[in-house]
Amino acid sequence: MYTKFQQHLTDELHSLKDAGLYKDERVIVTPQKADIRVSSGKEVLNFCANNYLGLSDDKELIKAAKEALDERGYGMSSVRFICGTGDLHKKLEKKISEFFGTEDSILYGSCFDANGGLFGALLDEKDAIISDALNHASIIDGVRLCKAQRYRYANGDMEDLEKQLKLAQAQRYRIIASDGVFSMDGNVAPLDKMYELAQKYDAMIMVDESHSAGVVGETGRGVTELYNLRGKIEILTGTLGKSFGGAIGGFTTGKKEIIEILRQRSRPYLFSNSIPPMVAAAGIKMFEMMSSTNELQDKLHRNTKYFVEKMKAAGFDIKPTQSAICAVMLYDAKLSQVMASRLLEEGIYVVGFYYPVVPKGQARIRVQISAGHEKEHLDKCIAAFTKVGKELGVIK
Ligand SMILES: *Cc1c(COP(=O)(O)O)cnc(C)c1O
């Protein structure tokens, strides 16, 4: 059997390569930070990590993790409900609730698991999920694992959402599901209008704060801070793998009965291992840091504003952004790849995206800004973009 299957896989891999869709991995040999070295020995500035607050190599977090490693050991060797709940897990859940202004929180191995284990635990075929068309793969999979009726609305399109909500009146309970920040454009979900529609059409809301937590809102509390809706959204999910230190782990936070049911029924929570104590300890430290000072959030906002203004002044076409994601529009797939590899030669690590990751004719380079970037890093990036942009005729 395998000989035939092997040929099948080899053909698939060839066609991925022919279509330019094969993903190669670049190997980093330093900690994750603004200036990294890759295995070829090349030193580059990193502008494509989700390390928004620059915490991936933070000394305080490393220290907290090391102490927990000594005091609580390496792993839990259990799921939470058997013998995998440590005091640090409980404390981190409390910190998450305080940070988001919610009633209770539940940890997962990842946000992919948080989303995957959410809907099926709460809804059945009598209910409805109304989902933004550009939602993250983990929300899409979570919806697929649930028997609820599915409705879809165009990205951030409130007229379309209203239309779908009218159709969904046929069902018993309704949840509107959306990313907080959409990762390809950097736009924020219009939560204020979503909230109005949810009130009008008797629906609940779920927001995935993965790209917005730590970033959006004056103190980085995410989209509920931005729209002044703290404590009003029934369900938030998020990751510890982006702004919040970048290691691993996810969570759902919100109404306490929802969290309680998830502890009873959510499959990735019941059937997958607890996060390591050191990750929980570093997470606790991280929330304490973020609550005691607004330094990192302020720096991220300053950096993003500076970068976007300078890039626009240089003549680049930048998608309107309300996050730390800056999409430099090129529209041409080939150009996005050529430009990204020229930028790498200039010491700037960024990635070009094109169809099917973004719509046809919407190719771009996505730049992700971090509080870990210093002004000289930003200036070097802008200078490289300007040089390569002129060379390739993107700007004059
Ligand atoms: C990154 C991301 C996830 C996945 O988070 P992990 O913790 O890495 O599994 C889920 N949802 C959104 C919107 C994301 O951007």
mmCIF file of C-alpha atoms and ligand atoms in Angstrom:
data_model
loop_
_atom_site.group_PDB
_atom_site.id
_atom_site.type_symbol
_atom_site.label_atom_id
_atom_site.label_comp_id
_atom_site.label_asym_id
_atom_site.label_seq_id
_atom_site.Cartn_x
_atom_site.Cartn_y
_atom_site.Cartn_z
ATOM 1 C CA MET A 1 0.000 0.000 0.000
ATOM 2 C CA TYR A 2 2.616 2.557 1.013
ATOM 3 C CA THR A 3 4.403 2.558 -2.371
ATOM 4 C CA LYS A 4 1.265 3.866 -4.059
ATOM 5 C CA PHE A 5 0.536 6.330 -1.248
ATOM 6 C CA GLN A 6 4.142 7.548 -1.307
ATOM 7 C CA GLN A 7 3.799 8.366 -5.019
ATOM 8 C CA HIS A 8 0.558 10.198 -4.255
ATOM 9 C CA LEU A 9 2.249 12.325 -1.568
ATOM 10 C CA THR A 10 5.263 13.012 -3.775
ATOM 11 C CA ASP A 11 2.918 14.259 -6.516
ATOM 12 C CA GLU A 12 1.065 16.476 -4.031
ATOM 13 C CA LEU A 13 4.342 17.959 -2.791
ATOM 14 C CA HIS A 14 5.448 18.642 -6.365
ATOM 15 C CA SER A 15 2.221 20.408 -7.197
ATOM 16 C CA LEU A 16 2.530 22.560 -4.041
ATOM 17 C CA LYS A 17 6.030 23.551 -5.140
ATOM 18 C CA ASP A 18 4.884 24.222 -8.726
ATOM 19 C CA ALA A 19 2.083 26.460 -7.448
ATOM 20 C CA GLY A 20 4.551 28.342 -5.230
ATOM 21 C CA LEU A 21 2.611 27.258 -2.130
ATOM 22 C CA TYR A 22 5.292 25.110 -0.515
ATOM 23 C CA LYS A 23 6.323 26.486 2.862
ATOM 24 C CA ASP A 24 10.025 26.485 3.642
ATOM 25 C CA GLU A 25 11.145 27.111 7.198
ATOM 26 C CA ARG A 26 13.932 29.496 8.078
ATOM 27 C CA VAL A 27 15.970 28.269 11.044
ATOM 28 C CA ILE A 28 16.695 30.767 13.832
ATOM 29 C CA VAL A 29 19.681 30.092 16.106
ATOM 30 C CA THR A 30 19.206 32.910 18.652
ATOM 31 C CA PRO A 31 16.385 33.743 21.071
ATOM 32 C CA GLN A 32 13.338 35.309 19.416
ATOM 33 C CA LYS A 33 13.855 39.082 19.446
ATOM 34 C CA ALA A 34 14.282 42.143 17.224
ATOM 35 C CA ASP A 35 17.751 41.182 15.962
ATOM 36 C CA ILE A 36 18.126 37.498 15.245
ATOM 37 C CA ARG A 37 20.585 35.211 13.461
ATOM 38 C CA VAL A 38 19.489 32.488 11.075
ATOM 39 C CA SER A 39 21.299 29.191 10.459
ATOM 40 C CA SER A 40 23.143 30.550 7.406
ATOM 41 C CA GLY A 41 24.866 32.893 9.848
ATOM 42 C CA LYS A 42 23.047 35.952 8.505
ATOM 43 C CA GLU A 43 21.996 38.594 11.042
ATOM 44 C CA VAL A 44 18.576 40.073 10.321
ATOM 45 C CA LEU A 45 16.029 42.367 11.938
ATOM 46 C CA ASN A 46 12.842 40.460 12.637
ATOM 47 C CA PHE A 47 9.651 42.147 11.461
ATOM 48 C CA CYS A 48 7.444 39.064 11.149
ATOM 49 C CA ALA A 49 7.068 37.705 14.699
ATOM 50 C CA ASN A 50 3.922 38.025 16.809
ATOM 51 C CA ASN A 51 6.250 39.232 19.571
ATOM 52 C CA TYR A 52 4.279 42.481 19.884
ATOM 53 C CA LEU A 53 5.472 43.439 23.356
ATOM 54 C CA GLY A 54 9.004 42.128 22.874
ATOM 55 C CA LEU A 55 8.548 39.677 25.767
ATOM 56 C CA SER A 56 9.793 36.494 24.056
ATOM 57 C CA ASP A 57 13.280 36.960 25.563
ATOM 58 C CA ASP A 58 12.272 39.041 28.589
ATOM 59 C CA LYS A 59 14.677 38.547 31.510
ATOM 60 C CA GLU A 60 11.951 38.769 34.177
ATOM 61 C CA LEU A 61 9.816 36.132 32.468
ATOM 62 C CA ILE A 62 12.811 33.829 32.017
ATOM 63 C CA LYS A 63 13.638 34.236 35.712
ATOM 64 C CA ALA A 64 10.048 33.478 36.755
ATOM 65 C CA ALA A 65 10.022 30.404 34.504
ATOM 66 C CA LYS A 66 13.356 29.149 35.906
ATOM 67 C CA GLU A 67 12.182 29.546 39.495
ATOM 68 C CA ALA A 68 9.005 27.604 38.754
ATOM 69 C CA LEU A 69 11.050 24.928 37.000
ATOM 70 C CA ASP A 70 13.030 24.473 40.222
ATOM 71 C CA GLU A 71 10.030 24.676 42.545
ATOM 72 C CA ARG A 72 7.280 22.937 40.561
ATOM 73 C CA GLY A 73 9.215 20.698 38.182
ATOM 74 C CA TYR A 74 9.043 20.266 34.429
ATOM 75 C CA GLY A 75 5.617 18.924 33.514
ATOM 76 C CA MET A 76 2.219 18.026 34.958
ATOM 77 C CA SER A 77 1.801 14.610 33.280
ATOM 78 C CA SER A 78 -1.949 14.927 33.493
ATOM 79 C CA VAL A 79 -4.995 16.738 32.242
ATOM 80 C CA ARG A 80 -6.443 19.361 34.549
ATOM 81 C CA PHE A 81 -9.319 17.378 36.047
ATOM 82 C CA ILE A 82 -7.278 14.311 37.015
ATOM 83 C CA CYS A 83 -4.120 15.675 38.668
ATOM 84 C CA GLY A 84 -2.939 18.411 36.320
ATOM 85 C CA THR A 85 -4.143 21.491 38.200
ATOM 86 C CA GLY A 86 -1.414 23.348 40.063
ATOM 87 C CA ASP A 87 -1.670 26.481 42.159
ATOM 88 C CA LEU A 88 0.083 28.369 39.341
ATOM 89 C CA HIS A 89 -2.631 27.372 36.853
ATOM 90 C CA LYS A 90 -5.339 28.679 39.171
ATOM 91 C CA LYS A 91 -3.392 31.890 39.784
ATOM 92 C CA LEU A 92 -2.826 32.494 36.062
ATOM 93 C CA GLU A 93 -6.534 31.998 35.345
ATOM 94 C CA LYS A 94 -7.310 34.630 37.955
ATOM 95 C CA LYS A 95 -4.780 37.036 36.419
ATOM 96 C CA ILE A 96 -6.351 36.575 32.981
ATOM 97 C CA SER A 97 -9.813 37.422 34.357
ATOM 98 C CA GLU A 98 -8.458 40.532 36.111
ATOM 99 C CA PHE A 99 -6.664 41.660 32.959
ATOM 100 C CA PHE A 100 -9.720 41.368 30.719
ATOM 101 C CA GLY A 101 -12.255 42.413 33.356
ATOM 102 C CA THR A 102 -14.105 39.109 33.058
ATOM 103 C CA GLU A 103 -15.677 36.727 35.585
ATOM 104 C CA ASP A 104 -13.601 33.578 35.094
ATOM 105 C CA SER A 105 -11.018 31.969 32.792
ATOM 106 C CA ILE A 106 -9.941 28.521 31.635
ATOM 107 C CA LEU A 107 -6.503 27.569 30.275
ATOM 108 C CA TYR A 108 -5.812 25.407 27.235
ATOM 109 C CA GLY A 109 -2.661 24.100 25.571
ATOM 110 C CA SER A 110 -3.199 26.672 22.825
ATOM 111 C CA CYS A 111 -5.761 29.136 21.506
ATOM 112 C CA PHE A 112 -6.308 26.682 18.669
ATOM 113 C CA ASP A 113 -7.600 24.302 21.345
ATOM 114 C CA ALA A 114 -9.565 27.034 23.117
ATOM 115 C CA ASN A 115 -11.449 27.778 19.884
ATOM 116 C CA GLY A 116 -11.650 24.122 18.869
ATOM 117 C CA GLY A 117 -13.212 23.176 22.199
ATOM 118 C CA LEU A 118 -15.556 26.130 22.563
ATOM 119 C CA PHE A 119 -18.656 25.934 20.414
ATOM 120 C CA GLY A 120 -19.378 22.212 20.622
ATOM 121 C CA ALA A 121 -19.380 22.410 24.411
ATOM 122 C CA LEU A 122 -21.985 25.193 24.440
ATOM 123 C CA LEU A 123 -24.341 24.808 21.472
ATOM 124 C CA ASP A 124 -26.194 22.098 19.547
ATOM 125 C CA GLU A 125 -28.222 21.787 16.345
ATOM 126 C CA LYS A 126 -30.976 24.029 17.724
ATOM 127 C CA ASP A 127 -28.517 26.963 17.889
ATOM 128 C CA ALA A 128 -26.639 29.244 15.496
ATOM 129 C CA ILE A 129 -23.107 30.570 15.002
ATOM 130 C CA ILE A 130 -22.712 33.679 12.866
ATOM 131 C CA SER A 131 -19.076 33.841 11.814
ATOM 132 C CA ASP A 132 -16.919 36.516 10.115
ATOM 133 C CA ALA A 133 -15.666 35.247 6.735
ATOM 134 C CA LEU A 134 -12.041 36.039 7.632
ATOM 135 C CA ASN A 135 -11.972 34.296 11.000
ATOM 136 C CA HIS A 136 -8.903 32.297 12.009
ATOM 137 C CA ALA A 137 -8.692 28.621 11.011
ATOM 138 C CA SER A 138 -9.169 27.543 14.638
ATOM 139 C CA ILE A 139 -12.551 29.302 14.857
ATOM 140 C CA ILE A 140 -13.578 27.727 11.565
ATOM 141 C CA ASP A 141 -12.582 24.279 12.859
ATOM 142 C CA GLY A 142 -14.303 24.922 16.189
ATOM 143 C CA VAL A 143 -17.503 25.792 14.338
ATOM 144 C CA ARG A 144 -17.165 22.632 12.232
ATOM 145 C CA LEU A 145 -16.940 20.530 15.403
ATOM 146 C CA CYS A 146 -20.274 21.917 16.580
ATOM 147 C CA LYS A 147 -23.717 20.928 15.345
ATOM 148 C CA ALA A 148 -25.090 24.484 15.417
ATOM 149 C CA GLN A 149 -26.434 26.041 12.187
ATOM 150 C CA ARG A 150 -23.754 28.103 10.448
ATOM 151 C CA TYR A 151 -24.083 31.604 9.064
ATOM 152 C CA ARG A 152 -21.269 33.637 7.546
ATOM 153 C CA TYR A 153 -20.931 37.386 6.996
ATOM 154 C CA ALA A 154 -18.407 39.321 4.892
ATOM 155 C CA ASN A 155 -15.424 40.618 6.887
ATOM 156 C CA GLY A 156 -16.525 43.393 9.240
ATOM 157 C CA ASP A 157 -19.665 43.978 7.125
ATOM 158 C CA MET A 158 -22.370 44.989 9.586
ATOM 159 C CA GLU A 159 -25.162 45.068 6.988
ATOM 160 C CA ASP A 160 -24.378 41.491 6.128
ATOM 161 C CA LEU A 161 -24.152 40.554 9.815
ATOM 162 C CA GLU A 162 -27.615 42.056 10.373
ATOM 163 C CA LYS A 163 -28.975 40.053 7.447
ATOM 164 C CA GLN A 164 -27.520 36.822 8.859
ATOM 165 C CA LEU A 165 -28.814 37.633 12.346
ATOM 166 C CA LYS A 166 -32.318 37.995 10.920
ATOM 167 C CA LEU A 167 -32.017 34.561 9.315
ATOM 168 C CA ALA A 168 -30.647 33.099 12.536
ATOM 169 C CA GLN A 169 -33.737 34.172 14.502
ATOM 170 C CA ALA A 170 -35.045 30.710 13.607
ATOM 171 C CA GLN A 171 -32.583 29.177 16.089
ATOM 172 C CA ARG A 172 -32.635 29.031 19.892
ATOM 173 C CA TYR A 173 -29.309 30.628 20.941
ATOM 174 C CA ARG A 174 -26.990 32.681 18.732
ATOM 175 C CA ILE A 175 -23.259 33.430 19.011
ATOM 176 C CA ILE A 176 -21.529 35.951 16.756
ATOM 177 C CA ALA A 177 -17.880 34.859 16.374
ATOM 178 C CA SER A 178 -15.038 37.131 15.274
ATOM 179 C CA ASP A 179 -11.313 37.740 15.450
ATOM 180 C CA GLY A 180 -10.510 40.933 17.378
ATOM 181 C CA VAL A 181 -7.792 41.929 14.911
ATOM 182 C CA PHE A 182 -7.661 40.288 11.481
ATOM 183 C CA SER A 183 -4.124 39.180 10.834
ATOM 184 C CA MET A 184 -3.739 40.017 7.156
ATOM 185 C CA ASP A 185 -4.998 43.635 7.154
ATOM 186 C CA GLY A 186 -4.548 44.568 10.813
ATOM 187 C CA ASN A 187 -8.124 45.893 10.986
ATOM 188 C CA VAL A 188 -10.150 45.639 14.196
ATOM 189 C CA ALA A 189 -13.598 44.012 14.294
ATOM 190 C CA PRO A 190 -16.272 46.755 14.697
ATOM 191 C CA LEU A 191 -17.237 45.472 18.119
ATOM 192 C CA ASP A 192 -19.336 48.523 19.024
ATOM 193 C CA LYS A 193 -21.678 47.882 16.098
ATOM 194 C CA MET A 194 -21.566 44.134 16.625
ATOM 195 C CA TYR A 195 -22.634 44.715 20.215
ATOM 196 C CA GLU A 196 -25.588 46.887 19.135
ATOM 197 C CA LEU A 197 -26.705 44.240 16.657
ATOM 198 C CA ALA A 198 -26.280 41.510 19.268
ATOM 199 C CA GLN A 199 -28.580 43.448 21.603
ATOM 200 C CA LYS A 200 -31.116 44.083 18.852
ATOM 201 C CA TYR A 201 -31.189 40.492 17.581
ATOM 202 C CA ASP A 202 -30.712 38.701 20.888
ATOM 203 C CA ALA A 203 -27.286 37.206 20.321
ATOM 204 C CA MET A 204 -24.087 36.620 22.313
ATOM 205 C CA ILE A 205 -20.578 37.518 21.123
ATOM 206 C CA MET A 206 -17.294 35.625 21.037
ATOM 207 C CA VAL A 207 -14.097 37.529 20.187
ATOM 208 C CA ASP A 208 -10.677 35.952 19.642
ATOM 209 C CA GLU A 209 -8.154 38.414 21.069
ATOM 210 C CA SER A 210 -5.028 36.611 19.808
ATOM 211 C CA HIS A 211 -3.693 39.539 17.724
ATOM 212 C CA SER A 212 -5.410 42.269 19.768
ATOM 213 C CA ALA A 213 -4.571 41.418 23.391
ATOM 214 C CA GLY A 214 -1.550 43.374 24.552
ATOM 215 C CA VAL A 215 -1.812 45.534 21.445
ATOM 216 C CA VAL A 216 -5.202 47.220 21.060
ATOM 217 C CA GLY A 217 -6.564 49.716 23.589
ATOM 218 C CA GLU A 218 -4.572 52.224 25.585
ATOM 219 C CA THR A 219 -3.423 49.633 28.124
ATOM 220 C CA GLY A 220 -3.444 46.672 25.729
ATOM 221 C CA ARG A 221 -6.583 45.110 27.202
ATOM 222 C CA GLY A 222 -7.789 44.370 23.681
ATOM 223 C CA VAL A 223 -10.871 45.252 21.670
ATOM 224 C CA THR A 224 -13.186 45.441 24.686
ATOM 225 C CA GLU A 225 -10.998 48.265 26.017
ATOM 226 C CA LEU A 226 -10.947 50.016 22.636
ATOM 227 C CA TYR A 227 -14.757 50.022 22.435
ATOM 228 C CA ASN A 228 -15.392 50.543 26.118
ATOM 229 C CA LEU A 229 -17.136 47.170 26.404
ATOM 230 C CA ARG A 230 -15.143 45.590 29.226
ATOM 231 C CA GLY A 231 -17.144 42.889 30.978
ATOM 232 C CA LYS A 232 -19.929 43.057 28.387
ATOM 233 C CA ILE A 233 -18.768 40.415 25.901
ATOM 234 C CA GLU A 234 -19.778 36.878 26.872
ATOM 235 C CA ILE A 235 -16.708 35.050 25.505
ATOM 236 C CA LEU A 236 -13.125 36.086 24.762
ATOM 237 C CA THR A 237 -10.398 33.683 23.673
ATOM 238 C CA GLY A 238 -6.683 34.370 23.382
ATOM 239 C CA THR A 239 -3.171 33.001 23.233
ATOM 240 C CA LEU A 240 -0.073 33.154 25.422
ATOM 241 C CA GLY A 241 1.883 32.588 22.201
ATOM 242 C CA LYS A 242 1.838 36.126 20.797
ATOM 243 C CA SER A 243 2.006 39.360 22.867
ATOM 244 C CA PHE A 244 1.976 37.503 26.169
ATOM 245 C CA GLY A 245 5.484 36.024 26.071
ATOM 246 C CA GLY A 246 5.218 33.899 22.961
ATOM 247 C CA ALA A 247 5.743 30.473 24.573
ATOM 248 C CA ILE A 248 2.591 28.354 24.474
ATOM 249 C CA GLY A 249 -0.910 28.226 25.898
ATOM 250 C CA GLY A 250 -4.371 29.587 25.256
ATOM 251 C CA PHE A 251 -7.420 30.611 27.225
ATOM 252 C CA THR A 252 -11.110 31.354 27.182
ATOM 253 C CA THR A 253 -12.352 34.061 29.520
ATOM 254 C CA GLY A 254 -15.825 35.465 30.105
ATOM 255 C CA LYS A 255 -19.091 34.646 31.866
ATOM 256 C CA LYS A 256 -18.523 32.270 34.765
ATOM 257 C CA GLU A 257 -21.199 29.722 33.850
ATOM 258 C CA ILE A 258 -19.717 29.434 30.362
ATOM 259 C CA ILE A 259 -16.256 28.762 31.810
ATOM 260 C CA GLU A 260 -17.708 26.255 34.276
ATOM 261 C CA ILE A 261 -19.402 24.298 31.493
ATOM 262 C CA LEU A 262 -16.191 24.354 29.446
ATOM 263 C CA ARG A 263 -14.345 22.708 32.366
ATOM 264 C CA GLN A 264 -16.971 19.949 32.300
ATOM 265 C CA ARG A 265 -17.355 19.455 28.562
ATOM 266 C CA SER A 266 -14.657 21.051 26.446
ATOM 267 C CA ARG A 267 -12.784 18.208 24.790
ATOM 268 C CA PRO A 268 -9.289 19.733 24.405
ATOM 269 C CA TYR A 269 -9.465 20.734 28.093
ATOM 270 C CA LEU A 270 -10.608 17.286 29.239
ATOM 271 C CA PHE A 271 -8.360 15.227 26.982
ATOM 272 C CA SER A 272 -5.143 17.210 26.553
ATOM 273 C CA ASN A 273 -2.291 17.922 28.960
ATOM 274 C CA SER A 274 -1.982 20.957 31.279
ATOM 275 C CA ILE A 275 0.502 23.668 30.347
ATOM 276 C CA PRO A 276 3.883 23.364 32.153
ATOM 277 C CA PRO A 277 4.121 25.173 35.522
ATOM 278 C CA MET A 278 7.011 27.330 34.242
ATOM 279 C CA VAL A 279 4.793 28.686 31.459
ATOM 280 C CA ALA A 280 2.052 29.471 33.976
ATOM 281 C CA ALA A 281 4.581 31.199 36.273
ATOM 282 C CA ALA A 282 5.949 33.353 33.458
ATOM 283 C CA GLY A 283 2.374 34.170 32.434
ATOM 284 C CA ILE A 284 1.557 35.352 35.959
ATOM 285 C CA LYS A 285 4.697 37.512 35.973
ATOM 286 C CA MET A 286 3.768 38.913 32.563
ATOM 287 C CA PHE A 287 0.274 40.018 33.671
ATOM 288 C CA GLU A 288 1.792 41.585 36.801
ATOM 289 C CA MET A 289 4.252 43.537 34.661
ATOM 290 C CA MET A 290 1.571 44.686 32.252
ATOM 291 C CA SER A 291 -0.649 45.864 35.082
ATOM 292 C CA SER A 292 2.072 47.722 36.989
ATOM 293 C CA THR A 293 3.320 49.804 34.059
ATOM 294 C CA ASN A 294 2.105 50.779 30.601
ATOM 295 C CA GLU A 295 5.635 51.155 29.239
ATOM 296 C CA LEU A 296 5.536 48.332 26.700
ATOM 297 C CA GLN A 297 2.047 49.141 25.439
ATOM 298 C CA ASP A 298 3.018 52.811 25.020
ATOM 299 C CA LYS A 299 6.218 51.903 23.226
ATOM 300 C CA LEU A 300 4.387 49.566 20.854
ATOM 301 C CA HIS A 301 1.856 52.275 20.010
ATOM 302 C CA ARG A 302 4.617 54.854 19.487
ATOM 303 C CA ASN A 303 6.604 52.456 17.289
ATOM 304 C CA THR A 304 3.601 51.551 15.143
ATOM 305 C CA LYS A 305 2.583 55.166 14.627
ATOM 306 C CA TYR A 306 6.139 56.154 13.735
ATOM 307 C CA PHE A 307 6.588 53.274 11.287
ATOM 308 C CA VAL A 308 3.274 53.754 9.487
ATOM 309 C CA GLU A 309 3.751 57.534 9.157
ATOM 310 C CA LYS A 310 7.281 57.206 7.792
ATOM 311 C CA MET A 311 6.282 54.463 5.353
ATOM 312 C CA LYS A 312 3.364 56.523 4.054
ATOM 313 C CA ALA A 313 5.636 59.562 3.714
ATOM 314 C CA ALA A 314 8.030 57.389 1.697
ATOM 315 C CA GLY A 315 5.146 56.759 -0.700
ATOM 316 C CA PHE A 316 4.065 53.242 0.279
ATOM 317 C CA ASP A 317 0.443 52.161 0.111
ATOM 318 C CA ILE A 318 -0.345 51.012 3.673
ATOM 319 C CA LYS A 319 -3.667 49.393 4.640
ATOM 320 C CA PRO A 320 -5.426 51.364 7.380
ATOM 321 C CA THR A 321 -4.402 49.589 10.587
ATOM 322 C CA GLN A 322 -5.558 49.783 14.207
ATOM 323 C CA SER A 323 -3.086 47.181 15.427
ATOM 324 C CA ALA A 324 0.640 46.427 15.208
ATOM 325 C CA ILE A 325 0.144 44.775 11.816
ATOM 326 C CA CYS A 326 1.156 46.923 8.876
ATOM 327 C CA ALA A 327 0.241 45.631 5.402
ATOM 328 C CA VAL A 328 2.415 47.156 2.683
ATOM 329 C CA MET A 329 0.248 46.724 -0.407
ATOM 330 C CA LEU A 330 1.939 45.589 -3.626
ATOM 331 C CA TYR A 331 -1.038 43.863 -5.373
ATOM 332 C CA ASP A 332 1.290 41.655 -7.440
ATOM 333 C CA ALA A 333 2.097 38.140 -6.129
ATOM 334 C CA LYS A 334 5.487 37.815 -7.790
ATOM 335 C CA LEU A 335 6.526 41.309 -6.707
ATOM 336 C CA SER A 336 5.653 40.476 -3.074
ATOM 337 C CA GLN A 337 8.042 37.504 -3.176
ATOM 338 C CA VAL A 338 10.845 39.318 -5.014
ATOM 339 C CA MET A 339 10.596 42.288 -2.665
ATOM 340 C CA ALA A 340 10.599 40.141 0.489
ATOM 341 C CA SER A 341 13.730 38.289 -0.626
ATOM 342 C CA ARG A 342 15.476 41.549 -1.589
ATOM 343 C CA LEU A 343 14.604 42.919 1.848
ATOM 344 C CA LEU A 344 16.093 39.826 3.465
ATOM 345 C CA GLU A 345 19.339 40.496 1.598
ATOM 346 C CA GLU A 346 19.182 43.974 3.122
ATOM 347 C CA GLY A 347 18.828 42.398 6.576
ATOM 348 C CA ILE A 348 15.055 42.823 7.026
ATOM 349 C CA TYR A 349 13.043 39.677 7.666
ATOM 350 C CA VAL A 350 9.449 40.116 6.435
ATOM 351 C CA VAL A 351 7.051 37.838 4.567
ATOM 352 C CA GLY A 352 5.134 38.464 1.358
ATOM 353 C CA PHE A 353 1.579 37.096 1.199
ATOM 354 C CA TYR A 354 -0.517 36.411 -1.881
ATOM 355 C CA TYR A 355 -3.518 34.374 -3.015
ATOM 356 C CA PRO A 356 -4.957 32.180 -1.463
ATOM 357 C CA VAL A 357 -3.737 33.609 1.871
ATOM 358 C CA VAL A 358 -5.113 37.020 0.808
ATOM 359 C CA PRO A 359 -7.657 37.748 -1.993
ATOM 360 C CA LYS A 360 -6.453 37.640 -5.627
ATOM 361 C CA GLY A 361 -4.692 40.854 -6.648
ATOM 362 C CA GLN A 362 -4.173 41.863 -3.001
ATOM 363 C CA ALA A 363 -0.570 40.668 -2.544
ATOM 364 C CA ARG A 364 1.359 42.442 0.143
ATOM 365 C CA ILE A 365 4.232 42.356 2.598
ATOM 366 C CA ARG A 366 3.085 42.165 6.188
ATOM 367 C CA VAL A 367 5.217 44.006 8.710
ATOM 368 C CA GLN A 368 4.672 43.346 12.409
ATOM 369 C CA ILE A 369 5.846 46.016 14.810
ATOM 370 C CA SER A 370 7.052 45.242 18.323
ATOM 371 C CA ALA A 371 7.868 47.068 21.542
ATOM 372 C CA GLY A 372 11.129 45.123 21.205
ATOM 373 C CA HIS A 373 12.073 47.304 18.229
ATOM 374 C CA GLU A 374 14.235 50.355 18.921
ATOM 375 C CA LYS A 375 14.026 53.465 16.758
ATOM 376 C CA GLU A 376 17.207 52.459 14.929
ATOM 377 C CA HIS A 377 15.586 49.114 13.979
ATOM 378 C CA LEU A 378 12.546 50.900 12.595
ATOM 379 C CA ASP A 379 14.702 53.391 10.695
ATOM 380 C CA LYS A 380 16.776 50.585 9.209
ATOM 381 C CA CYS A 381 13.603 48.795 8.097
ATOM 382 C CA ILE A 382 12.127 51.964 6.553
ATOM 383 C CA ALA A 383 15.423 52.711 4.769
ATOM 384 C CA ALA A 384 15.587 49.174 3.360
ATOM 385 C CA PHE A 385 11.963 49.342 2.176
ATOM 386 C CA THR A 386 12.659 52.711 0.539
ATOM 387 C CA LYS A 387 15.807 51.465 -1.201
ATOM 388 C CA VAL A 388 14.247 48.221 -2.458
ATOM 389 C CA GLY A 389 10.921 49.948 -3.208
ATOM 390 C CA LYS A 390 12.659 52.408 -5.551
ATOM 391 C CA GLU A 391 14.727 49.653 -7.122
ATOM 392 C CA LEU A 392 11.579 47.654 -7.945
ATOM 393 C CA GLY A 393 9.536 50.658 -9.013
ATOM 394 C CA VAL A 394 7.058 50.365 -6.109
ATOM 395 C CA ILE A 395 7.703 53.962 -5.078
ATOM 396 C CA LYS A 396 9.282 56.903 -6.912
HETATM 397 C C1 LIG B 1 -2.484 32.713 16.458
HETATM 398 C C2 LIG B 1 -3.940 32.607 16.549
HETATM 399 C C3 LIG B 1 -4.543 31.490 17.131
HETATM 400 C C4 LIG B 1 -3.759 30.307 17.577
HETATM 401 O O1 LIG B 1 -3.125 30.529 18.797
HETATM 402 P P1 LIG B 1 -2.178 29.364 19.381
HETATM 403 O O2 LIG B 1 -2.144 29.633 20.832
HETATM 404 O O3 LIG B 1 -0.864 29.522 18.687
HETATM 405 O O4 LIG B 1 -2.836 28.079 19.040
HETATM 406 C C5 LIG B 1 -5.915 31.487 17.274
HETATM 407 N N1 LIG B 1 -6.679 32.511 16.828
HETATM 408 C C6 LIG B 1 -6.122 33.590 16.239
HETATM 409 C C7 LIG B 1 -7.004 34.707 15.785
HETATM 410 C C8 LIG B 1 -4.748 33.669 16.072
HETATM 411 O O5 LIG B 1 -4.217 34.723 15.469
#
